Amino acid sequence: MGIKAIFGGRPVLEFADEHSRRSFLRNAALVGVGATYVASQLGDPLAFGDADRGYAGDAAKSDLDILNYALTLEYLEAAFYTAGLKANLLKGRELELVDPIQQHEANHVTAVRTTITDLGGRPVAQPKVKFPAGTFANRASFLKTAATFEELGVKAYHGQVPLVKDGAILAAAASIAGVESRHAAIIAQISGGNPFPAPIEANLGMAPVLKAAMPFIAK
Amino acid sequence: MTDTIRDLIHGNASNVEAGAALGALSHGFHLAAAKDFTSDIEVLNYALTLEYLEAEFYRQGNRAGLVSGKEKQYLMQIGADEASHVATLTATIQKLGGTPAGAPAVDFGGAFDSRKSYLTTAHVFENKGVGAYLGAAGFVKDKMILQAAAGIFGVEARHAAVVGNLLGLKAEGGVYQGATETGIPKADVLKAVAPFLQDPGKVVAAITY
């Protein structure tokens, strides 16, 4: 699957203003997306013992870099669900299932942000994202984009597992990643997708994850 | 069903609030006692025993004719995932020069009396599995083994959520266990699965799934 196919070739986010776009681009630059991005590095599920298959391009990143990367993704997810719930597209059991997801993502933003600050780092700014027309047009488009976000989020966390140096940060990231997996499964279950795409979670390096969002940044 | 299992179902992990999240998170790897595991192989064998238990649980459960349609399809897939985890862990332990633990002799009691008891027990297994992996993760020294273990952990979380939803449990505290997963110490995990082990330490001949 090519990077552009991740969101079905559809724009998923636009930045509301130039400041937000620059803020996002700074973070993207931090992890080497953009002009220096050369090859699509799609991550296969790493088998046990394949010890040489980490994301070499990410290996030099500090824990703070990884946390800011996670923060960016959590900001996007939180903003996405906030907007989606505001659009009032779900009801009954579906609403009951999706409502806590928004709370979890907001909670993750706070947790990751606080962690960065506690470590003496500087959290990236919150991007003011604007989702393209149609994203919240109906229940199906909302859930379809949600499924894409969740699966991407799961792969993003799992791509960083071998690279986080501090044990406590790794524990924090893992405990968040598990919840993203629950979200991905439930969104798939209620939208007719596959809740169990593989016996072991797949993963992606930073560059392809950010690349998935990059083409959709409005000038 | 034992009181232990019943407690597990109703005594769901409390939600972790945003402010408390970091503190809780940073303790995630310190839940297990310091000497729970002395090597990666020990952690992997611990995981293997749990996966054997889960795989056999679904193998028996899916033969009991309690579920149908989409629900059956999900449970068949979950069972296949667990069997895959058994195979992966066994191969990894062998690759590392270790001896894989044997399949435990199990007795699931009345778990397959009804659809509800099947799914309820499955829900307990899955959430225990999630907590077990997170609780043991801090002991894993090899980062690539850690990644694979984390990859299994995530899939167990998917199972837990979907089974919780099939049961119609409330979203928070049922389908989800808060904004973050909580590790479970080895001793608590073993205590929870003890009722299903015929004779702790007894193993059966290799099971082919």
Short mmCIF file of C-alpha atoms in Angstrom, two decimals:
data_model
loop_
_atom_site.label_atom_id
_atom_site.label_comp_id
_atom_site.label_asym_id
_atom_site.label_seq_id
_atom_site.Cartn_x
_atom_site.Cartn_y
_atom_site.Cartn_z
CA MET A 1 0.00 0.00 0.00
CA GLY A 2 1.42 3.33 -1.01
CA ILE A 3 1.52 6.19 1.39
CA LYS A 4 -1.09 8.11 -0.51
CA ALA A 5 -3.47 5.21 -0.26
CA ILE A 6 -3.45 5.37 3.51
CA PHE A 7 -6.18 7.96 3.57
CA GLY A 8 -7.68 6.74 0.33
CA GLY A 9 -6.06 9.67 -1.46
CA ARG A 10 -8.40 11.98 0.38
CA PRO A 11 -7.16 15.03 2.23
CA VAL A 12 -7.63 14.43 5.93
CA LEU A 13 -6.37 17.58 7.46
CA GLU A 14 -5.62 21.11 6.62
CA PHE A 15 -4.12 23.64 8.88
CA ALA A 16 -6.30 26.56 9.70
CA ASP A 17 -3.58 29.13 9.52
CA GLU A 18 0.02 29.62 8.53
CA HIS A 19 1.25 29.46 12.11
CA SER A 20 -0.20 26.00 12.63
CA ARG A 21 1.19 24.78 9.37
CA ARG A 22 4.66 26.01 10.24
CA SER A 23 4.43 24.45 13.65
CA PHE A 24 3.59 21.12 12.08
CA LEU A 25 6.31 21.46 9.50
CA ARG A 26 8.87 22.15 12.20
CA ASN A 27 7.96 18.89 13.82
CA ALA A 28 8.03 17.12 10.51
CA ALA A 29 11.47 18.56 9.83
CA LEU A 30 12.60 17.31 13.21
CA VAL A 31 12.00 13.79 12.06
CA GLY A 32 13.25 14.23 8.56
CA VAL A 33 10.11 14.39 6.50
CA GLY A 34 9.93 16.60 3.46
CA ALA A 35 12.74 17.31 1.03
CA THR A 36 15.04 14.79 2.62
CA TYR A 37 12.51 12.04 2.56
CA VAL A 38 13.68 9.52 -0.01
CA ALA A 39 12.13 6.11 0.16
CA SER A 40 8.82 4.87 1.36
CA GLN A 41 9.71 2.64 4.23
CA LEU A 42 6.61 0.66 4.87
CA GLY A 43 6.85 -1.34 8.01
CA ASP A 44 6.01 -4.98 7.93
CA PRO A 45 5.08 -6.52 11.20
CA LEU A 46 8.40 -7.23 12.83
CA ALA A 47 8.88 -10.89 13.53
CA PHE A 48 10.55 -11.99 16.71
CA GLY A 49 14.26 -12.20 16.34
CA ASP A 50 14.51 -10.04 13.27
CA ALA A 51 16.76 -7.79 15.21
CA ASP A 52 18.10 -5.80 12.34
CA ARG A 53 14.85 -4.48 11.02
CA GLY A 54 14.27 -1.39 13.12
CA TYR A 55 13.79 2.00 11.56
CA ALA A 56 17.36 3.10 11.09
CA GLY A 57 16.26 6.60 10.15
CA ASP A 58 14.56 7.02 13.51
CA ALA A 59 17.31 5.55 15.64
CA ALA A 60 19.05 8.85 16.29
CA LYS A 61 15.94 10.47 17.70
CA SER A 62 15.86 11.31 21.37
CA ASP A 63 13.03 10.28 23.64
CA LEU A 64 11.88 13.91 23.59
CA ASP A 65 11.73 13.84 19.79
CA ILE A 66 9.64 10.69 19.96
CA LEU A 67 7.35 12.19 22.60
CA ASN A 68 6.79 15.31 20.50
CA TYR A 69 6.01 13.10 17.55
CA ALA A 70 3.45 11.24 19.69
CA LEU A 71 2.06 14.55 20.91
CA THR A 72 1.50 15.75 17.36
CA LEU A 73 -0.44 12.61 16.53
CA GLU A 74 -2.48 12.78 19.72
CA TYR A 75 -3.31 16.44 19.03
CA LEU A 76 -4.58 15.47 15.59
CA GLU A 77 -6.64 12.59 16.95
CA ALA A 78 -8.12 14.66 19.75
CA ALA A 79 -9.06 17.46 17.35
CA PHE A 80 -10.53 14.93 14.95
CA TYR A 81 -12.84 13.35 17.51
CA THR A 82 -13.80 16.67 19.03
CA ALA A 83 -14.93 17.89 15.61
CA GLY A 84 -16.57 14.58 14.77
CA LEU A 85 -18.61 14.39 17.94
CA LYS A 86 -19.62 18.01 17.54
CA ALA A 87 -21.07 17.10 14.15
CA ASN A 88 -23.60 14.91 15.93
CA LEU A 89 -23.42 11.98 13.54
CA LEU A 90 -23.62 9.13 16.00
CA LYS A 91 -26.24 7.97 18.42
CA GLY A 92 -26.99 5.19 20.85
CA ARG A 93 -24.35 2.51 21.35
CA GLU A 94 -22.04 3.98 18.69
CA LEU A 95 -21.98 7.32 20.44
CA GLU A 96 -21.37 5.60 23.75
CA LEU A 97 -18.38 3.80 22.24
CA VAL A 98 -16.84 6.77 20.45
CA ASP A 99 -17.37 9.38 23.16
CA PRO A 100 -14.69 7.91 25.49
CA ILE A 101 -12.24 7.77 22.59
CA GLN A 102 -12.27 11.57 22.38
CA GLN A 103 -11.68 11.72 26.14
CA HIS A 104 -8.81 9.25 25.87
CA GLU A 105 -7.11 11.22 23.12
CA ALA A 106 -7.44 14.45 25.09
CA ASN A 107 -6.06 12.59 28.08
CA HIS A 108 -3.12 11.34 26.02
CA VAL A 109 -2.37 14.89 24.88
CA THR A 110 -2.19 16.01 28.49
CA ALA A 111 -0.13 13.02 29.59
CA VAL A 112 2.41 13.27 26.77
CA ARG A 113 2.62 17.06 27.05
CA THR A 114 3.21 16.87 30.79
CA THR A 115 5.84 14.22 30.29
CA ILE A 116 7.73 16.42 27.84
CA THR A 117 7.58 19.38 30.21
CA ASP A 118 8.65 17.25 33.17
CA LEU A 119 11.67 16.09 31.22
CA GLY A 120 12.62 19.69 30.56
CA GLY A 121 11.59 19.54 26.93
CA ARG A 122 9.45 21.91 24.91
CA PRO A 123 6.15 20.49 23.70
CA VAL A 124 5.27 21.20 20.08
CA ALA A 125 2.49 23.71 19.57
CA GLN A 126 -1.02 22.48 19.06
CA PRO A 127 -1.84 22.62 15.37
CA LYS A 128 -5.18 24.22 14.53
CA VAL A 129 -6.35 21.65 12.08
CA LYS A 130 -9.21 22.09 9.68
CA PHE A 131 -10.63 18.90 8.30
CA PRO A 132 -11.62 19.03 4.66
CA ALA A 133 -15.22 19.27 3.60
CA GLY A 134 -16.94 15.92 3.68
CA THR A 135 -14.99 14.42 6.57
CA PHE A 136 -17.91 14.91 8.91
CA ALA A 137 -20.63 14.85 6.26
CA ASN A 138 -22.04 11.61 7.55
CA ARG A 139 -21.50 8.76 9.95
CA ALA A 140 -19.69 6.61 7.38
CA SER A 141 -17.08 9.20 6.41
CA PHE A 142 -16.42 10.07 10.05
CA LEU A 143 -15.90 6.43 11.02
CA LYS A 144 -13.85 5.68 7.93
CA THR A 145 -11.41 8.47 8.69
CA ALA A 146 -11.42 7.45 12.36
CA ALA A 147 -10.39 3.92 11.37
CA THR A 148 -7.53 5.31 9.32
CA PHE A 149 -6.34 7.53 12.15
CA GLU A 150 -6.48 4.76 14.72
CA GLU A 151 -4.63 2.20 12.63
CA LEU A 152 -2.01 4.80 11.76
CA GLY A 153 -1.67 5.75 15.43
CA VAL A 154 -1.19 2.11 16.45
CA LYS A 155 1.50 1.61 13.82
CA ALA A 156 3.19 4.86 14.82
CA TYR A 157 3.51 3.85 18.48
CA HIS A 158 4.72 0.36 17.64
CA GLY A 159 7.29 1.76 15.25
CA GLN A 160 8.96 3.59 18.14
CA VAL A 161 8.98 0.80 20.74
CA PRO A 162 12.55 -0.37 20.11
CA LEU A 163 13.83 3.21 19.95
CA VAL A 164 12.65 4.67 23.22
CA LYS A 165 15.55 4.67 25.63
CA ASP A 166 13.94 5.40 28.99
CA GLY A 167 11.99 2.52 30.52
CA ALA A 168 9.35 4.69 32.16
CA ILE A 169 8.66 6.54 28.92
CA LEU A 170 8.42 3.24 27.11
CA ALA A 171 5.90 2.02 29.68
CA ALA A 172 3.90 5.20 29.19
CA ALA A 173 3.94 4.85 25.42
CA ALA A 174 2.99 1.17 25.60
CA SER A 175 0.09 1.82 27.94
CA ILE A 176 -1.24 4.43 25.52
CA ALA A 177 -0.61 2.23 22.49
CA GLY A 178 -2.76 -0.54 23.95
CA VAL A 179 -5.68 1.85 24.22
CA GLU A 180 -5.20 2.96 20.61
CA SER A 181 -5.44 -0.70 19.67
CA ARG A 182 -8.78 -0.94 21.49
CA HIS A 183 -10.01 2.14 19.63
CA ALA A 184 -8.89 0.73 16.28
CA ALA A 185 -10.70 -2.54 16.95
CA ILE A 186 -13.94 -0.93 18.08
CA ILE A 187 -14.05 1.56 15.21
CA ALA A 188 -13.51 -1.36 12.82
CA GLN A 189 -16.19 -3.40 14.53
CA ILE A 190 -18.84 -0.69 14.28
CA SER A 191 -17.95 0.37 10.76
CA GLY A 192 -17.73 -3.04 9.10
CA GLY A 193 -13.93 -3.18 9.03
CA ASN A 194 -11.60 -5.86 10.32
CA PRO A 195 -10.88 -5.44 14.04
CA PHE A 196 -8.04 -7.98 13.86
CA PRO A 197 -5.94 -7.23 10.77
CA ALA A 198 -2.92 -9.21 12.03
CA PRO A 199 -1.89 -11.42 14.98
CA ILE A 200 0.87 -8.94 15.82
CA GLU A 201 0.44 -5.18 15.44
CA ALA A 202 2.12 -3.71 12.39
CA ASN A 203 4.37 -0.69 12.72
CA LEU A 204 5.64 2.26 10.76
CA GLY A 205 8.59 4.59 11.09
CA MET A 206 8.16 8.30 11.72
CA ALA A 207 8.71 9.42 8.16
CA PRO A 208 5.93 7.41 6.52
CA VAL A 209 3.51 8.29 9.32
CA LEU A 210 4.09 12.02 8.97
CA LYS A 211 4.27 11.66 5.23
CA ALA A 212 0.71 10.38 5.36
CA ALA A 213 -0.39 13.76 6.62
CA MET A 214 2.03 15.98 4.74
CA PRO A 215 0.40 16.08 1.31
CA PHE A 216 -2.75 17.45 2.85
CA ILE A 217 -1.36 20.52 4.51
CA ALA A 218 -2.98 23.59 3.05
CA LYS A 219 -0.81 26.47 2.04
CA MET B 1 -16.89 -19.49 38.20
CA THR B 2 -14.66 -18.72 41.12
CA ASP B 3 -14.82 -15.60 43.23
CA THR B 4 -11.45 -14.62 41.90
CA ILE B 5 -12.72 -14.57 38.37
CA ARG B 6 -15.89 -12.78 39.35
CA ASP B 7 -13.85 -10.14 41.13
CA LEU B 8 -11.77 -9.70 38.04
CA ILE B 9 -14.81 -9.00 35.97
CA HIS B 10 -16.38 -6.50 38.29
CA GLY B 11 -13.24 -5.07 39.80
CA ASN B 12 -12.22 -3.33 36.61
CA ALA B 13 -9.17 -1.16 36.68
CA SER B 14 -10.09 2.36 37.63
CA ASN B 15 -9.79 5.06 35.04
CA VAL B 16 -6.63 7.02 35.07
CA GLU B 17 -7.29 10.72 34.96
CA ALA B 18 -5.13 13.04 32.92
CA GLY B 19 -3.35 14.60 35.83
CA ALA B 20 -2.51 11.27 37.37
CA ALA B 21 -1.66 9.61 34.11
CA LEU B 22 2.04 10.22 34.06
CA GLY B 23 2.59 9.05 37.59
CA ALA B 24 0.65 5.92 36.86
CA LEU B 25 2.39 5.41 33.59
CA SER B 26 5.84 5.70 35.00
CA HIS B 27 4.97 2.92 37.40
CA GLY B 28 3.85 0.68 34.61
CA PHE B 29 7.02 -1.34 34.57
CA HIS B 30 7.52 -1.50 38.28
CA LEU B 31 4.44 -3.49 39.11
CA ALA B 32 6.08 -6.85 38.82
CA ALA B 33 8.32 -7.93 41.65
CA ALA B 34 11.99 -7.38 41.02
CA LYS B 35 12.78 -11.04 40.65
CA ASP B 36 9.75 -12.14 38.65
CA PHE B 37 11.87 -12.76 35.59
CA THR B 38 15.60 -13.13 35.24
CA SER B 39 15.84 -13.46 31.47
CA ASP B 40 13.99 -12.73 28.26
CA ILE B 41 13.41 -16.46 27.87
CA GLU B 42 11.59 -16.53 31.21
CA VAL B 43 9.34 -13.68 30.13
CA LEU B 44 8.68 -15.41 26.82
CA ASN B 45 7.81 -18.70 28.54
CA TYR B 46 5.44 -16.87 30.87
CA ALA B 47 3.77 -15.35 27.82
CA LEU B 48 3.75 -18.73 26.09
CA THR B 49 1.90 -20.38 28.98
CA LEU B 50 -0.77 -17.68 28.87
CA GLU B 51 -1.08 -17.95 25.11
CA TYR B 52 -1.43 -21.75 25.34
CA LEU B 53 -4.21 -21.23 27.82
CA GLU B 54 -5.97 -18.72 25.60
CA ALA B 55 -5.54 -20.74 22.41
CA GLU B 56 -6.96 -23.86 24.03
CA PHE B 57 -9.76 -21.84 25.58
CA TYR B 58 -10.95 -20.58 22.19
CA ARG B 59 -10.41 -23.96 20.55
CA GLN B 60 -12.80 -25.56 23.03
CA GLY B 61 -15.14 -22.58 23.14
CA ASN B 62 -15.53 -22.36 19.39
CA ARG B 63 -16.44 -26.04 19.25
CA ALA B 64 -19.21 -25.66 21.80
CA GLY B 65 -21.68 -24.20 19.33
CA LEU B 66 -22.45 -21.16 21.47
CA VAL B 67 -21.91 -18.42 18.95
CA SER B 68 -22.82 -17.81 15.34
CA GLY B 69 -22.55 -15.37 12.48
CA LYS B 70 -20.26 -12.37 12.82
CA GLU B 71 -19.66 -13.15 16.46
CA LYS B 72 -18.39 -16.61 15.61
CA GLN B 73 -16.19 -15.15 12.91
CA TYR B 74 -14.59 -12.78 15.43
CA LEU B 75 -14.01 -15.54 17.95
CA MET B 76 -12.51 -17.83 15.32
CA GLN B 77 -10.12 -15.05 14.35
CA ILE B 78 -9.21 -14.38 17.97
CA GLY B 79 -8.52 -18.10 18.48
CA ALA B 80 -6.34 -18.12 15.37
CA ASP B 81 -4.43 -15.09 16.69
CA GLU B 82 -3.74 -16.88 19.98
CA ALA B 83 -2.55 -20.00 18.17
CA SER B 84 -0.29 -17.79 16.08
CA HIS B 85 1.12 -16.23 19.26
CA VAL B 86 1.88 -19.73 20.59
CA ALA B 87 3.76 -20.59 17.43
CA THR B 88 5.66 -17.29 17.36
CA LEU B 89 6.69 -17.45 21.00
CA THR B 90 7.74 -21.11 20.72
CA ALA B 91 9.91 -20.37 17.68
CA THR B 92 11.45 -17.34 19.38
CA ILE B 93 12.34 -19.24 22.55
CA GLN B 94 13.94 -21.98 20.46
CA LYS B 95 15.84 -19.41 18.44
CA LEU B 96 17.23 -17.96 21.66
CA GLY B 97 18.39 -21.41 22.74
CA GLY B 98 15.72 -21.83 25.39
CA THR B 99 13.26 -24.63 26.07
CA PRO B 100 9.66 -23.67 25.39
CA ALA B 101 7.20 -24.38 28.20
CA GLY B 102 4.76 -27.18 27.50
CA ALA B 103 1.05 -26.71 27.05
CA PRO B 104 -0.61 -26.64 30.46
CA ALA B 105 -3.32 -29.17 31.30
CA VAL B 106 -6.47 -27.09 31.51
CA ASP B 107 -10.02 -27.31 32.74
CA PHE B 108 -12.31 -24.41 31.95
CA GLY B 109 -15.10 -25.65 34.19
CA GLY B 110 -18.44 -24.14 33.29
CA ALA B 111 -17.02 -21.52 30.96
CA PHE B 112 -18.77 -23.07 27.98
CA ASP B 113 -22.18 -23.49 29.60
CA SER B 114 -23.54 -20.54 27.65
CA ARG B 115 -22.61 -17.81 25.23
CA LYS B 116 -22.49 -15.37 28.10
CA SER B 117 -20.17 -17.45 30.26
CA TYR B 118 -17.93 -18.09 27.24
CA LEU B 119 -17.62 -14.41 26.36
CA THR B 120 -17.37 -13.29 29.97
CA THR B 121 -14.47 -15.66 30.62
CA ALA B 122 -12.88 -14.62 27.32
CA HIS B 123 -13.09 -10.99 28.40
CA VAL B 124 -11.27 -11.79 31.62
CA PHE B 125 -8.58 -13.74 29.77
CA GLU B 126 -7.98 -10.95 27.30
CA ASN B 127 -7.73 -8.19 29.85
CA LYS B 128 -5.45 -10.34 31.99
CA GLY B 129 -3.33 -10.95 28.92
CA VAL B 130 -3.06 -7.24 28.20
CA GLY B 131 -2.03 -6.53 31.79
CA ALA B 132 0.39 -9.46 31.87
CA TYR B 133 2.30 -8.28 28.82
CA LEU B 134 2.51 -4.72 30.10
CA GLY B 135 3.53 -5.90 33.57
CA ALA B 136 6.31 -8.05 32.15
CA ALA B 137 7.52 -5.65 29.45
CA GLY B 138 9.99 -3.92 31.75
CA PHE B 139 11.93 -7.15 32.14
CA VAL B 140 12.59 -7.63 28.45
CA LYS B 141 16.14 -6.69 27.58
CA ASP B 142 16.20 -7.23 23.83
CA LYS B 143 14.43 -4.30 22.16
CA MET B 144 13.31 -6.27 19.14
CA ILE B 145 11.73 -8.93 21.34
CA LEU B 146 10.09 -6.08 23.19
CA GLN B 147 8.65 -4.76 19.96
CA ALA B 148 7.18 -8.12 19.03
CA ALA B 149 5.80 -8.58 22.56
CA ALA B 150 4.28 -5.10 22.36
CA GLY B 151 2.78 -6.08 19.02
CA ILE B 152 1.08 -9.07 20.64
CA PHE B 153 -0.01 -6.94 23.60
CA GLY B 154 -1.80 -4.55 21.22
CA VAL B 155 -3.69 -7.39 19.58
CA GLU B 156 -4.77 -8.74 22.97
CA ALA B 157 -6.14 -5.26 23.67
CA ARG B 158 -8.13 -5.45 20.42
CA HIS B 159 -9.53 -8.81 21.47
CA ALA B 160 -10.47 -7.49 24.91
CA ALA B 161 -12.30 -4.50 23.46
CA VAL B 162 -14.24 -6.44 20.85
CA VAL B 163 -15.28 -9.20 23.25
CA GLY B 164 -16.33 -6.53 25.75
CA ASN B 165 -18.44 -4.97 23.03
CA LEU B 166 -19.99 -8.31 22.05
CA LEU B 167 -21.05 -8.64 25.66
CA GLY B 168 -22.60 -5.19 25.49
CA LEU B 169 -20.56 -3.99 28.44
CA LYS B 170 -20.50 -0.30 29.19
CA ALA B 171 -17.95 1.53 27.06
CA GLU B 172 -15.68 2.89 29.77
CA GLY B 173 -14.71 0.28 32.31
CA GLY B 174 -15.96 -2.51 30.08
CA VAL B 175 -14.88 -2.15 26.48
CA TYR B 176 -12.11 0.28 27.44
CA GLN B 177 -10.21 0.16 30.70
CA GLY B 178 -9.41 3.84 30.90
CA ALA B 179 -7.18 6.12 28.82
CA THR B 180 -4.15 3.95 29.53
CA GLU B 181 -3.62 0.23 29.99
CA THR B 182 -2.55 -1.02 33.40
CA GLY B 183 0.13 -3.61 33.95
CA ILE B 184 -0.62 -6.61 36.16
CA PRO B 185 2.08 -8.27 38.26
CA LYS B 186 2.97 -11.87 37.48
CA ALA B 187 1.69 -13.18 40.82
CA ASP B 188 -1.77 -11.69 40.22
CA VAL B 189 -1.93 -13.04 36.69
CA LEU B 190 -0.97 -16.52 37.80
CA LYS B 191 -3.52 -16.39 40.61
CA ALA B 192 -6.21 -15.41 38.13
CA VAL B 193 -5.49 -18.25 35.75
CA ALA B 194 -4.90 -20.86 38.48
CA PRO B 195 -8.56 -22.01 38.48
CA PHE B 196 -8.16 -23.08 34.86
CA LEU B 197 -5.02 -25.12 35.40
CA GLN B 198 -5.81 -28.72 36.27
CA ASP B 199 -2.68 -29.19 38.23
CA PRO B 200 -0.24 -26.32 38.22
CA GLY B 201 2.97 -27.47 36.63
CA LYS B 202 1.34 -30.33 34.76
CA VAL B 203 1.75 -30.16 31.03
CA VAL B 204 0.14 -32.10 28.26
CA ALA B 205 1.58 -33.32 25.02
CA ALA B 206 2.03 -30.65 22.38
CA ILE B 207 -1.25 -29.36 21.04
CA THR B 208 -1.53 -28.74 17.34
CA TYR B 209 -3.87 -25.94 16.41
#
